[in-house]
mmCIF file of C-alpha atoms and ligand atoms in Angstrom:
data_model
loop_
_atom_site.group_PDB
_atom_site.id
_atom_site.type_symbol
_atom_site.label_atom_id
_atom_site.label_comp_id
_atom_site.label_asym_id
_atom_site.label_seq_id
_atom_site.Cartn_x
_atom_site.Cartn_y
_atom_site.Cartn_z
ATOM 1 C CA MET A 1 -20.553 -24.555 -24.288
ATOM 2 C CA PRO A 2 -18.881 -27.371 -26.213
ATOM 3 C CA LEU A 3 -15.266 -26.717 -27.203
ATOM 4 C CA ILE A 4 -13.768 -28.461 -30.199
ATOM 5 C CA SER A 5 -9.930 -28.647 -30.238
ATOM 6 C CA VAL A 6 -8.177 -29.369 -33.674
ATOM 7 C CA CYS A 7 -4.843 -30.647 -33.176
ATOM 8 C CA VAL A 8 -2.455 -30.621 -36.008
ATOM 9 C CA PRO A 9 1.250 -31.877 -36.265
ATOM 10 C CA CYS A 10 3.181 -29.679 -38.656
ATOM 11 C CA HIS A 11 6.606 -30.713 -40.202
ATOM 12 C CA ASN A 12 7.773 -28.479 -42.957
ATOM 13 C CA GLU A 13 4.354 -27.081 -43.727
ATOM 14 C CA GLN A 14 4.959 -23.584 -44.455
ATOM 15 C CA GLU A 15 3.067 -23.600 -47.816
ATOM 16 C CA SER A 16 0.037 -26.024 -46.605
ATOM 17 C CA LEU A 17 -0.619 -24.473 -43.202
ATOM 18 C CA PRO A 18 -1.867 -21.107 -44.385
ATOM 19 C CA ILE A 19 -4.205 -22.788 -46.831
ATOM 20 C CA PHE A 20 -5.408 -25.360 -44.062
ATOM 21 C CA VAL A 21 -6.113 -22.702 -41.624
ATOM 22 C CA ASP A 22 -8.197 -20.632 -44.013
ATOM 23 C CA ALA A 23 -10.301 -23.673 -44.759
ATOM 24 C CA LEU A 24 -10.568 -24.547 -41.296
ATOM 25 C CA THR A 25 -11.578 -21.053 -40.202
ATOM 26 C CA SER A 26 -14.494 -21.135 -42.781
ATOM 27 C CA VAL A 27 -15.635 -24.483 -41.677
ATOM 28 C CA ALA A 28 -15.576 -23.227 -38.066
ATOM 29 C CA ALA A 29 -17.502 -20.122 -39.023
ATOM 30 C CA ALA A 30 -20.172 -22.161 -40.789
ATOM 31 C CA MET A 31 -20.422 -24.539 -37.639
ATOM 32 C CA HIS A 32 -20.641 -21.604 -35.328
ATOM 33 C CA ALA A 33 -23.236 -20.002 -37.357
ATOM 34 C CA GLU A 34 -25.297 -23.146 -37.111
ATOM 35 C CA SER A 35 -24.777 -23.873 -33.405
ATOM 36 C CA PRO A 36 -23.725 -20.565 -31.782
ATOM 37 C CA ASP A 37 -22.604 -22.285 -28.598
ATOM 38 C CA LEU A 38 -19.674 -24.079 -30.279
ATOM 39 C CA SER A 39 -16.241 -22.793 -29.705
ATOM 40 C CA PHE A 40 -12.951 -23.847 -31.086
ATOM 41 C CA GLU A 41 -9.267 -23.847 -30.595
ATOM 42 C CA LEU A 42 -6.506 -24.655 -33.007
ATOM 43 C CA ILE A 43 -3.518 -26.584 -31.537
ATOM 44 C CA LEU A 44 -0.582 -26.565 -33.823
ATOM 45 C CA VAL A 45 2.635 -28.646 -33.051
ATOM 46 C CA ASP A 46 5.773 -27.664 -34.999
ATOM 47 C CA ASP A 47 7.666 -31.006 -35.148
ATOM 48 C CA GLY A 48 11.199 -29.780 -35.600
ATOM 49 C CA SER A 49 10.551 -28.020 -39.005
ATOM 50 C CA THR A 50 13.461 -26.853 -40.804
ATOM 51 C CA ASP A 51 11.582 -24.431 -42.960
ATOM 52 C CA LYS A 52 9.573 -21.378 -41.962
ATOM 53 C CA THR A 53 6.618 -23.339 -40.317
ATOM 54 C CA LEU A 54 7.070 -21.746 -36.775
ATOM 55 C CA GLU A 55 7.059 -18.224 -38.189
ATOM 56 C CA VAL A 56 3.874 -19.081 -40.004
ATOM 57 C CA ILE A 57 2.362 -20.307 -36.838
ATOM 58 C CA ARG A 58 3.531 -17.247 -34.814
ATOM 59 C CA ASP A 59 2.079 -14.830 -37.500
ATOM 60 C CA LEU A 60 -1.272 -16.909 -37.362
ATOM 61 C CA GLN A 61 -1.653 -16.437 -33.614
ATOM 62 C CA GLY A 62 -2.548 -12.910 -34.212
ATOM 63 C CA THR A 63 -4.403 -13.104 -37.286
ATOM 64 C CA THR A 64 -7.159 -15.755 -37.088
ATOM 65 C CA ASP A 65 -10.225 -14.274 -35.590
ATOM 66 C CA LEU A 66 -11.475 -14.953 -32.142
ATOM 67 C CA LEU A 67 -13.491 -18.027 -33.366
ATOM 68 C CA LEU A 68 -10.412 -19.926 -33.852
ATOM 69 C CA PRO A 69 -7.724 -18.954 -31.225
ATOM 70 C CA VAL A 70 -4.347 -20.689 -31.928
ATOM 71 C CA ARG A 71 -2.042 -22.197 -29.260
ATOM 72 C CA TRP A 72 1.090 -23.796 -30.506
ATOM 73 C CA THR A 73 4.049 -25.778 -29.185
ATOM 74 C CA SER A 74 7.398 -26.238 -31.103
ATOM 75 C CA PHE A 75 9.788 -29.255 -30.688
ATOM 76 C CA SER A 76 13.464 -28.983 -30.047
ATOM 77 C CA ARG A 77 13.950 -31.324 -33.141
ATOM 78 C CA ASN A 78 11.899 -33.715 -35.242
ATOM 79 C CA PHE A 79 10.197 -36.167 -33.009
ATOM 80 C CA GLY A 80 7.886 -37.712 -35.438
ATOM 81 C CA LYS A 81 4.168 -37.425 -36.388
ATOM 82 C CA GLU A 82 3.304 -39.696 -33.466
ATOM 83 C CA ALA A 83 4.908 -37.572 -30.759
ATOM 84 C CA GLY A 84 3.224 -34.487 -32.455
ATOM 85 C CA ILE A 85 -0.302 -36.083 -32.189
ATOM 86 C CA PHE A 86 0.352 -36.820 -28.500
ATOM 87 C CA ALA A 87 1.525 -33.222 -27.669
ATOM 88 C CA GLY A 88 -1.427 -31.950 -29.460
ATOM 89 C CA LEU A 89 -3.845 -34.178 -27.651
ATOM 90 C CA LYS A 90 -2.163 -33.337 -24.338
ATOM 91 C CA MET A 91 -2.529 -29.565 -24.820
ATOM 92 C CA ALA A 92 -6.166 -29.887 -26.160
ATOM 93 C CA LYS A 93 -8.865 -28.662 -23.775
ATOM 94 C CA GLY A 94 -11.708 -29.346 -25.773
ATOM 95 C CA ASP A 95 -14.793 -31.678 -24.945
ATOM 96 C CA TYR A 96 -14.260 -32.964 -28.480
ATOM 97 C CA VAL A 97 -10.856 -33.251 -30.036
ATOM 98 C CA THR A 98 -9.684 -33.804 -33.676
ATOM 99 C CA THR A 99 -6.400 -34.792 -34.849
ATOM 100 C CA MET A 100 -5.638 -33.648 -38.671
ATOM 101 C CA ASP A 101 -2.938 -33.211 -41.074
ATOM 102 C CA ALA A 102 -1.972 -29.882 -42.117
ATOM 103 C CA ASP A 103 -1.809 -30.667 -45.934
ATOM 104 C CA MET A 104 -5.547 -30.803 -46.608
ATOM 105 C CA GLN A 105 -5.452 -34.461 -47.032
ATOM 106 C CA ASP A 106 -7.951 -34.647 -44.129
ATOM 107 C CA PRO A 107 -10.624 -32.309 -45.399
ATOM 108 C CA PRO A 108 -11.792 -29.853 -42.740
ATOM 109 C CA SER A 109 -15.290 -29.966 -44.708
ATOM 110 C CA LEU A 110 -15.842 -33.268 -43.175
ATOM 111 C CA LEU A 111 -15.883 -31.693 -39.639
ATOM 112 C CA PRO A 112 -19.470 -30.591 -39.516
ATOM 113 C CA ARG A 113 -20.711 -34.062 -40.508
ATOM 114 C CA MET A 114 -18.394 -35.673 -37.865
ATOM 115 C CA TYR A 115 -19.487 -33.412 -35.059
ATOM 116 C CA GLY A 116 -23.070 -33.810 -36.176
ATOM 117 C CA ILE A 117 -22.736 -37.426 -35.492
ATOM 118 C CA LEU A 118 -21.356 -37.223 -32.196
ATOM 119 C CA ALA A 119 -23.651 -34.526 -30.951
ATOM 120 C CA HIS A 120 -26.711 -36.364 -31.951
ATOM 121 C CA ASP A 121 -25.732 -39.920 -31.292
ATOM 122 C CA ASP A 122 -24.620 -40.918 -27.703
ATOM 123 C CA THR A 123 -23.673 -44.498 -28.726
ATOM 124 C CA TYR A 124 -20.455 -43.116 -30.637
ATOM 125 C CA ASP A 125 -17.457 -41.745 -28.767
ATOM 126 C CA CYS A 126 -15.595 -41.263 -32.043
ATOM 127 C CA VAL A 127 -15.950 -40.454 -35.735
ATOM 128 C CA ALA A 128 -13.074 -41.810 -37.686
ATOM 129 C CA THR A 129 -12.304 -41.383 -41.506
ATOM 130 C CA ARG A 130 -11.056 -43.753 -43.904
ATOM 131 C CA ARG A 131 -10.020 -43.331 -47.588
ATOM 132 C CA MET A 132 -12.158 -45.138 -49.956
ATOM 133 C CA ASN A 133 -9.220 -45.487 -52.507
ATOM 134 C CA ARG A 134 -5.708 -44.748 -52.752
ATOM 135 C CA ALA A 135 -5.793 -42.707 -55.835
ATOM 136 C CA GLY A 136 -2.656 -40.572 -56.492
ATOM 137 C CA GLU A 137 -0.256 -42.866 -54.424
ATOM 138 C CA PRO A 138 2.401 -44.711 -56.219
ATOM 139 C CA PRO A 139 0.899 -48.396 -57.041
ATOM 140 C CA ILE A 140 4.006 -49.991 -55.094
ATOM 141 C CA ARG A 141 3.176 -48.195 -51.930
ATOM 142 C CA SER A 142 -0.471 -48.958 -52.150
ATOM 143 C CA PHE A 143 0.424 -52.748 -52.617
ATOM 144 C CA PHE A 144 2.661 -52.682 -49.659
ATOM 145 C CA ALA A 145 0.069 -50.854 -47.449
ATOM 146 C CA ARG A 146 -2.729 -53.405 -48.424
ATOM 147 C CA MET A 147 -0.111 -56.364 -47.596
ATOM 148 C CA PHE A 148 0.726 -54.586 -44.212
ATOM 149 C CA TYR A 149 -2.943 -54.452 -43.422
ATOM 150 C CA ARG A 150 -3.747 -58.026 -44.337
ATOM 151 C CA ILE A 151 -0.878 -59.084 -42.296
ATOM 152 C CA ILE A 152 -1.148 -57.184 -39.235
ATOM 153 C CA ASN A 153 -4.961 -58.042 -38.893
ATOM 154 C CA LYS A 154 -4.070 -61.690 -39.159
ATOM 155 C CA MET A 155 -1.553 -61.381 -36.365
ATOM 156 C CA SER A 156 -3.011 -58.836 -33.887
ATOM 157 C CA GLN A 157 -6.179 -58.974 -31.840
ATOM 158 C CA THR A 158 -6.385 -55.248 -32.340
ATOM 159 C CA GLU A 159 -8.468 -54.238 -35.352
ATOM 160 C CA PHE A 160 -6.555 -52.183 -38.120
ATOM 161 C CA VAL A 161 -8.791 -50.735 -40.646
ATOM 162 C CA ASP A 162 -7.227 -50.390 -44.130
ATOM 163 C CA GLY A 163 -7.044 -46.709 -45.353
ATOM 164 C CA ALA A 164 -7.957 -45.315 -41.881
ATOM 165 C CA ARG A 165 -6.615 -41.951 -41.398
ATOM 166 C CA ASP A 166 -5.418 -40.469 -38.069
ATOM 167 C CA PHE A 167 -8.157 -37.876 -38.816
ATOM 168 C CA ARG A 168 -10.895 -38.414 -36.210
ATOM 169 C CA LEU A 169 -13.079 -36.581 -33.794
ATOM 170 C CA MET A 170 -13.288 -37.889 -30.335
ATOM 171 C CA ARG A 171 -15.055 -37.490 -27.174
ATOM 172 C CA ARG A 172 -12.936 -36.214 -24.068
ATOM 173 C CA ARG A 173 -13.298 -39.594 -22.494
ATOM 174 C CA MET A 174 -11.632 -41.347 -25.387
ATOM 175 C CA VAL A 175 -8.852 -38.601 -25.591
ATOM 176 C CA ASN A 176 -8.085 -39.321 -21.865
ATOM 177 C CA ALA A 177 -7.821 -43.130 -22.579
ATOM 178 C CA VAL A 178 -5.321 -42.304 -25.514
ATOM 179 C CA LEU A 179 -3.445 -40.133 -23.318
ATOM 180 C CA SER A 180 -3.184 -42.758 -20.681
ATOM 181 C CA MET A 181 -1.160 -44.849 -23.039
ATOM 182 C CA GLY A 182 2.342 -43.140 -22.566
ATOM 183 C CA GLU A 183 4.192 -45.861 -24.430
ATOM 184 C CA TYR A 184 7.476 -44.615 -26.246
ATOM 185 C CA ASN A 185 6.779 -46.565 -29.386
ATOM 186 C CA ARG A 186 3.613 -45.143 -30.644
ATOM 187 C CA PHE A 187 1.375 -46.199 -33.235
ATOM 188 C CA SER A 188 -1.756 -44.361 -33.359
ATOM 189 C CA LYS A 189 -3.938 -46.575 -35.688
ATOM 190 C CA GLY A 190 -3.318 -49.366 -33.057
ATOM 191 C CA ILE A 191 -3.727 -47.156 -30.067
ATOM 192 C CA PHE A 192 -7.178 -45.678 -31.209
ATOM 193 C CA SER A 193 -8.475 -49.143 -31.862
ATOM 194 C CA TRP A 194 -6.946 -50.706 -28.787
ATOM 195 C CA VAL A 195 -8.583 -48.158 -26.331
ATOM 196 C CA GLY A 196 -11.882 -49.440 -27.599
ATOM 197 C CA PHE A 197 -15.130 -47.070 -27.561
ATOM 198 C CA GLU A 198 -17.742 -47.068 -30.514
ATOM 199 C CA THR A 199 -16.428 -45.716 -33.654
ATOM 200 C CA CYS A 200 -18.421 -44.542 -36.495
ATOM 201 C CA TRP A 201 -16.372 -44.792 -39.746
ATOM 202 C CA ILE A 202 -17.131 -42.507 -42.526
ATOM 203 C CA ALA A 203 -15.284 -42.895 -46.137
ATOM 204 C CA TYR A 204 -14.179 -40.133 -48.375
ATOM 205 C CA GLU A 205 -12.233 -40.103 -51.695
ATOM 206 C CA ASN A 206 -8.588 -39.659 -51.396
ATOM 207 C CA VAL A 207 -7.360 -36.102 -51.706
ATOM 208 C CA GLU A 208 -3.960 -35.179 -52.812
ATOM 209 C CA ARG A 209 -1.596 -32.961 -50.675
ATOM 210 C CA ALA A 210 -2.370 -28.978 -51.071
ATOM 211 C CA ALA A 211 1.490 -28.143 -51.222
ATOM 212 C CA GLY A 212 4.751 -29.328 -50.015
ATOM 213 C CA ASN A 213 5.938 -32.845 -50.049
ATOM 214 C CA THR A 214 5.108 -36.042 -47.930
ATOM 215 C CA SER A 215 7.548 -36.313 -45.035
ATOM 216 C CA TRP A 216 7.413 -40.169 -45.324
ATOM 217 C CA SER A 217 9.840 -42.156 -47.470
ATOM 218 C CA PHE A 218 9.276 -45.698 -48.186
ATOM 219 C CA TRP A 219 11.841 -46.766 -45.568
ATOM 220 C CA SER A 220 10.257 -44.599 -42.962
ATOM 221 C CA LEU A 221 6.945 -46.184 -43.798
ATOM 222 C CA LEU A 222 8.444 -49.725 -43.540
ATOM 223 C CA LYS A 223 10.045 -48.846 -40.449
ATOM 224 C CA TYR A 224 6.587 -47.411 -39.099
ATOM 225 C CA SER A 225 4.949 -50.653 -40.019
ATOM 226 C CA ILE A 226 7.321 -52.857 -38.277
ATOM 227 C CA ASP A 227 6.587 -50.543 -35.319
ATOM 228 C CA GLY A 228 3.110 -51.254 -35.579
ATOM 229 C CA ILE A 229 3.571 -55.065 -35.722
ATOM 230 C CA VAL A 230 6.008 -55.185 -32.876
ATOM 231 C CA GLY A 231 3.636 -52.641 -30.857
ATOM 232 C CA PHE A 232 0.393 -54.508 -31.145
ATOM 233 C CA THR A 233 1.395 -58.280 -31.520
ATOM 234 C CA THR A 234 3.914 -60.604 -30.137
ATOM 235 C CA ALA A 235 2.849 -63.313 -32.836
ATOM 236 C CA PRO A 236 6.073 -63.193 -34.560
ATOM 237 C CA LEU A 237 7.690 -64.494 -31.349
ATOM 238 C CA ALA A 238 5.269 -67.258 -30.826
ATOM 239 C CA TRP A 239 5.976 -68.146 -34.748
ATOM 240 C CA ALA A 240 9.684 -68.148 -33.974
ATOM 241 C CA SER A 241 9.215 -70.582 -31.139
ATOM 242 C CA VAL A 242 6.987 -72.868 -33.507
ATOM 243 C CA ALA A 243 9.469 -72.907 -36.098
ATOM 244 C CA GLY A 244 12.271 -73.677 -33.663
ATOM 245 C CA ALA A 245 10.248 -76.736 -32.262
ATOM 246 C CA PHE A 246 9.387 -77.924 -35.908
ATOM 247 C CA PHE A 247 13.006 -77.740 -36.986
ATOM 248 C CA SER A 248 14.160 -79.580 -33.821
ATOM 249 C CA VAL A 249 11.760 -82.516 -34.541
ATOM 250 C CA VAL A 250 13.125 -82.468 -38.151
ATOM 251 C CA ALA A 251 16.687 -82.455 -36.867
ATOM 252 C CA LEU A 252 16.082 -85.297 -34.414
ATOM 253 C CA VAL A 253 14.507 -87.508 -37.235
ATOM 254 C CA PHE A 254 17.289 -86.596 -39.403
ATOM 255 C CA LEU A 255 19.951 -87.492 -36.636
ATOM 256 C CA LEU A 256 18.228 -90.909 -36.234
ATOM 257 C CA VAL A 257 18.246 -91.623 -40.059
ATOM 258 C CA VAL A 258 21.973 -90.655 -40.200
ATOM 259 C CA VAL A 259 22.998 -92.818 -37.272
ATOM 260 C CA ILE A 260 20.877 -95.795 -38.114
ATOM 261 C CA ARG A 261 22.319 -95.679 -41.734
ATOM 262 C CA ALA A 262 25.824 -95.302 -40.726
ATOM 263 C CA LEU A 263 25.468 -98.347 -38.300
ATOM 264 C CA ALA A 264 23.677 -100.359 -40.947
ATOM 265 C CA PHE A 265 25.840 -99.383 -44.000
ATOM 266 C CA GLY A 266 29.021 -97.800 -42.693
ATOM 267 C CA ASP A 267 29.883 -94.185 -43.212
ATOM 268 C CA PRO A 268 30.608 -93.339 -46.742
ATOM 269 C CA VAL A 269 31.902 -89.932 -47.182
ATOM 270 C CA SER A 270 29.239 -88.229 -49.202
ATOM 271 C CA GLY A 271 26.298 -86.035 -48.708
ATOM 272 C CA TRP A 272 28.113 -82.653 -48.788
ATOM 273 C CA PRO A 273 25.289 -80.837 -50.481
ATOM 274 C CA SER A 274 22.728 -81.956 -47.998
ATOM 275 C CA THR A 275 24.997 -81.054 -44.990
ATOM 276 C CA MET A 276 25.559 -77.769 -46.460
ATOM 277 C CA SER A 277 21.657 -77.163 -47.116
ATOM 278 C CA VAL A 278 20.903 -78.099 -43.624
ATOM 279 C CA ILE A 279 23.695 -75.744 -42.174
ATOM 280 C CA LEU A 280 22.558 -72.958 -44.443
ATOM 281 C CA LEU A 281 18.926 -73.407 -43.726
ATOM 282 C CA LEU A 282 19.265 -73.588 -40.001
ATOM 283 C CA GLY A 283 21.917 -70.718 -39.945
ATOM 284 C CA GLY A 284 19.462 -68.563 -41.873
ATOM 285 C CA LEU A 285 16.493 -69.590 -39.598
ATOM 286 C CA ASN A 286 18.575 -68.722 -36.456
ATOM 287 C CA LEU A 287 19.519 -65.416 -37.625
ATOM 288 C CA LEU A 288 15.748 -64.686 -38.587
ATOM 289 C CA VAL A 289 14.573 -65.812 -35.101
ATOM 290 C CA LEU A 290 17.364 -63.786 -33.388
ATOM 291 C CA GLY A 291 16.385 -60.778 -35.561
ATOM 292 C CA ILE A 292 12.734 -61.021 -34.469
ATOM 293 C CA MET A 293 13.735 -61.175 -30.710
ATOM 294 C CA GLY A 294 16.134 -58.525 -31.339
ATOM 295 C CA GLN A 295 13.136 -56.099 -32.646
ATOM 296 C CA TYR A 296 11.199 -57.061 -29.400
ATOM 297 C CA LEU A 297 14.219 -56.461 -27.294
ATOM 298 C CA ALA A 298 15.160 -53.202 -28.757
ATOM 299 C CA LYS A 299 11.549 -51.806 -28.350
ATOM 300 C CA THR A 300 11.715 -53.060 -24.736
ATOM 301 C CA TYR A 301 14.849 -51.479 -24.178
ATOM 302 C CA LEU A 302 13.501 -47.997 -25.575
ATOM 303 C CA GLU A 303 10.385 -48.505 -23.390
ATOM 304 C CA THR A 304 12.471 -48.959 -20.109
ATOM 305 C CA LYS A 305 14.383 -45.919 -20.689
ATOM 306 C CA ALA A 306 11.169 -44.145 -20.320
ATOM 307 C CA ARG A 307 12.426 -41.094 -22.298
ATOM 308 C CA PRO A 308 10.004 -38.252 -22.752
ATOM 309 C CA LEU A 309 7.993 -38.447 -26.092
ATOM 310 C CA TYR A 310 9.253 -35.102 -27.174
ATOM 311 C CA ILE A 311 11.091 -31.999 -25.989
ATOM 312 C CA VAL A 312 9.469 -28.722 -26.139
ATOM 313 C CA LYS A 313 11.510 -25.873 -27.151
ATOM 314 C CA GLU A 314 9.018 -23.074 -27.157
ATOM 315 C CA SER A 315 5.147 -22.618 -26.660
ATOM 316 C CA SER A 316 2.448 -20.348 -26.524
ATOM 317 C CA ASP A 317 1.461 -21.838 -23.166
ATOM 318 C CA GLU A 318 4.674 -20.570 -21.263
ATOM 319 C CA THR A 319 4.364 -20.795 -17.499
ATOM 320 C CA SER A 320 5.216 -17.709 -15.497
ATOM 321 C CA ASP A 321 8.963 -18.774 -15.099
ATOM 322 C CA GLY A 322 9.187 -19.046 -18.845
ATOM 323 C CA VAL A 323 9.281 -22.976 -18.865
ATOM 324 C CA PRO A 324 7.446 -24.143 -21.932
ATOM 325 C CA GLN A 325 4.733 -26.513 -20.814
HETATM 326 N N1 UDP B 401 4.319 -34.747 -39.757
HETATM 327 C C1 UDP B 401 4.861 -34.450 -38.586
HETATM 328 N N2 UDP B 401 6.130 -34.840 -38.315
HETATM 329 C C2 UDP B 401 6.828 -35.818 -39.154
HETATM 330 C C3 UDP B 401 6.179 -36.045 -40.494
HETATM 331 C C4 UDP B 401 5.024 -35.564 -40.796
HETATM 332 O O1 UDP B 401 4.292 -33.834 -37.658
HETATM 333 O O2 UDP B 401 7.957 -36.239 -38.937
HETATM 334 C C5 UDP B 401 2.976 -34.291 -40.070
HETATM 335 C C6 UDP B 401 2.857 -33.491 -41.415
HETATM 336 O O3 UDP B 401 3.212 -32.085 -41.236
HETATM 337 C C7 UDP B 401 1.350 -33.620 -41.670
HETATM 338 C C8 UDP B 401 1.106 -35.085 -41.156
HETATM 339 O O4 UDP B 401 1.987 -35.244 -40.165
HETATM 340 O O5 UDP B 401 0.610 -32.703 -41.100
HETATM 341 C C9 UDP B 401 1.021 -36.086 -42.213
HETATM 342 O O6 UDP B 401 2.177 -36.015 -42.885
HETATM 343 P P1 UDP B 401 2.267 -36.276 -44.402
HETATM 344 O O7 UDP B 401 1.352 -35.493 -45.145
HETATM 345 O O8 UDP B 401 3.881 -36.072 -44.708
HETATM 346 O O9 UDP B 401 1.992 -37.831 -44.484
HETATM 347 P P2 UDP B 401 1.056 -38.603 -45.489
HETATM 348 O O10 UDP B 401 -0.043 -37.844 -45.717
HETATM 349 O O11 UDP B 401 2.025 -38.648 -46.833
HETATM 350 O O12 UDP B 401 0.928 -40.008 -44.985
HETATM 351 MG MG1 MG B 402 -0.172 -35.990 -46.214
#
């Protein structure tokens, strides 16, 4: 009897969540009607919401019919979507596991098709979704997103698909592979790609959020993209050393020119602009390279502390001594 786990990280989704659960319930019912041996579980991760999301989740637990039993966990504060996804995958018991957003931007109506592909085609371990367009998104954000994909794909061995969502249905073996990557600085798009396995991509039209607001600001996205780059390529470090080597050679040539010129023609006091230019250029370059190294060092520092990815405050899976799992 195949079990499908649907994992949903929720941060301030009190309005969208009921809409999403309704839609998912009818999709699950339709899938169950078609293949009666299918069963489902819904795993909701409340990522430190400051609105009534947790209350909504608690209420849901009793109301969704038996077809879609709800299990949930609630973090002690906001740990970010990545931590939410990880917690959901860890709780999931399914043979197939899907990660979805709570805001209907990952349409539940795609699930039957995704499951159909995995059920009938053994070559695939994952069906992933990508947006065909970015309609409804601010143009400046789309521009930077496209730039990001272009840059990271040039730099990293891991493939990053433009428009890829975190919405995907995976077989258990792929989920286990993702869970085996316990790194602190998580970047799901890279992790899903890094673990390998055959992925079937399906494209769909972008859908706007059902309710509420996105939790991502421009800066949080920028920070997230730097996490992606630092997490999946060390190319900037290599570039830093190449730039360092290049400028050392230039400096050496310059030094020779200056010395020979001074010996041959004496040392007229001039050349302030060129001296300043060189100092400024090299000073700037030094800081840039230090900054790049600092990024990697900071990530290394955070990884070595090996802190938990999230702290659970409450959970539906409490053990007998009341400790949330
Ligand atoms: N989310 C989360 N923690 C956060 C931010 C977002 O769990 O700190 C969840 C959010 O509730 C939603 C999903 O991640 O289910 C995607 O978030 P959002 O819709 O804000 O992102 P966007 O679709 O704009 O990329
Ligand atoms: Mg969204």
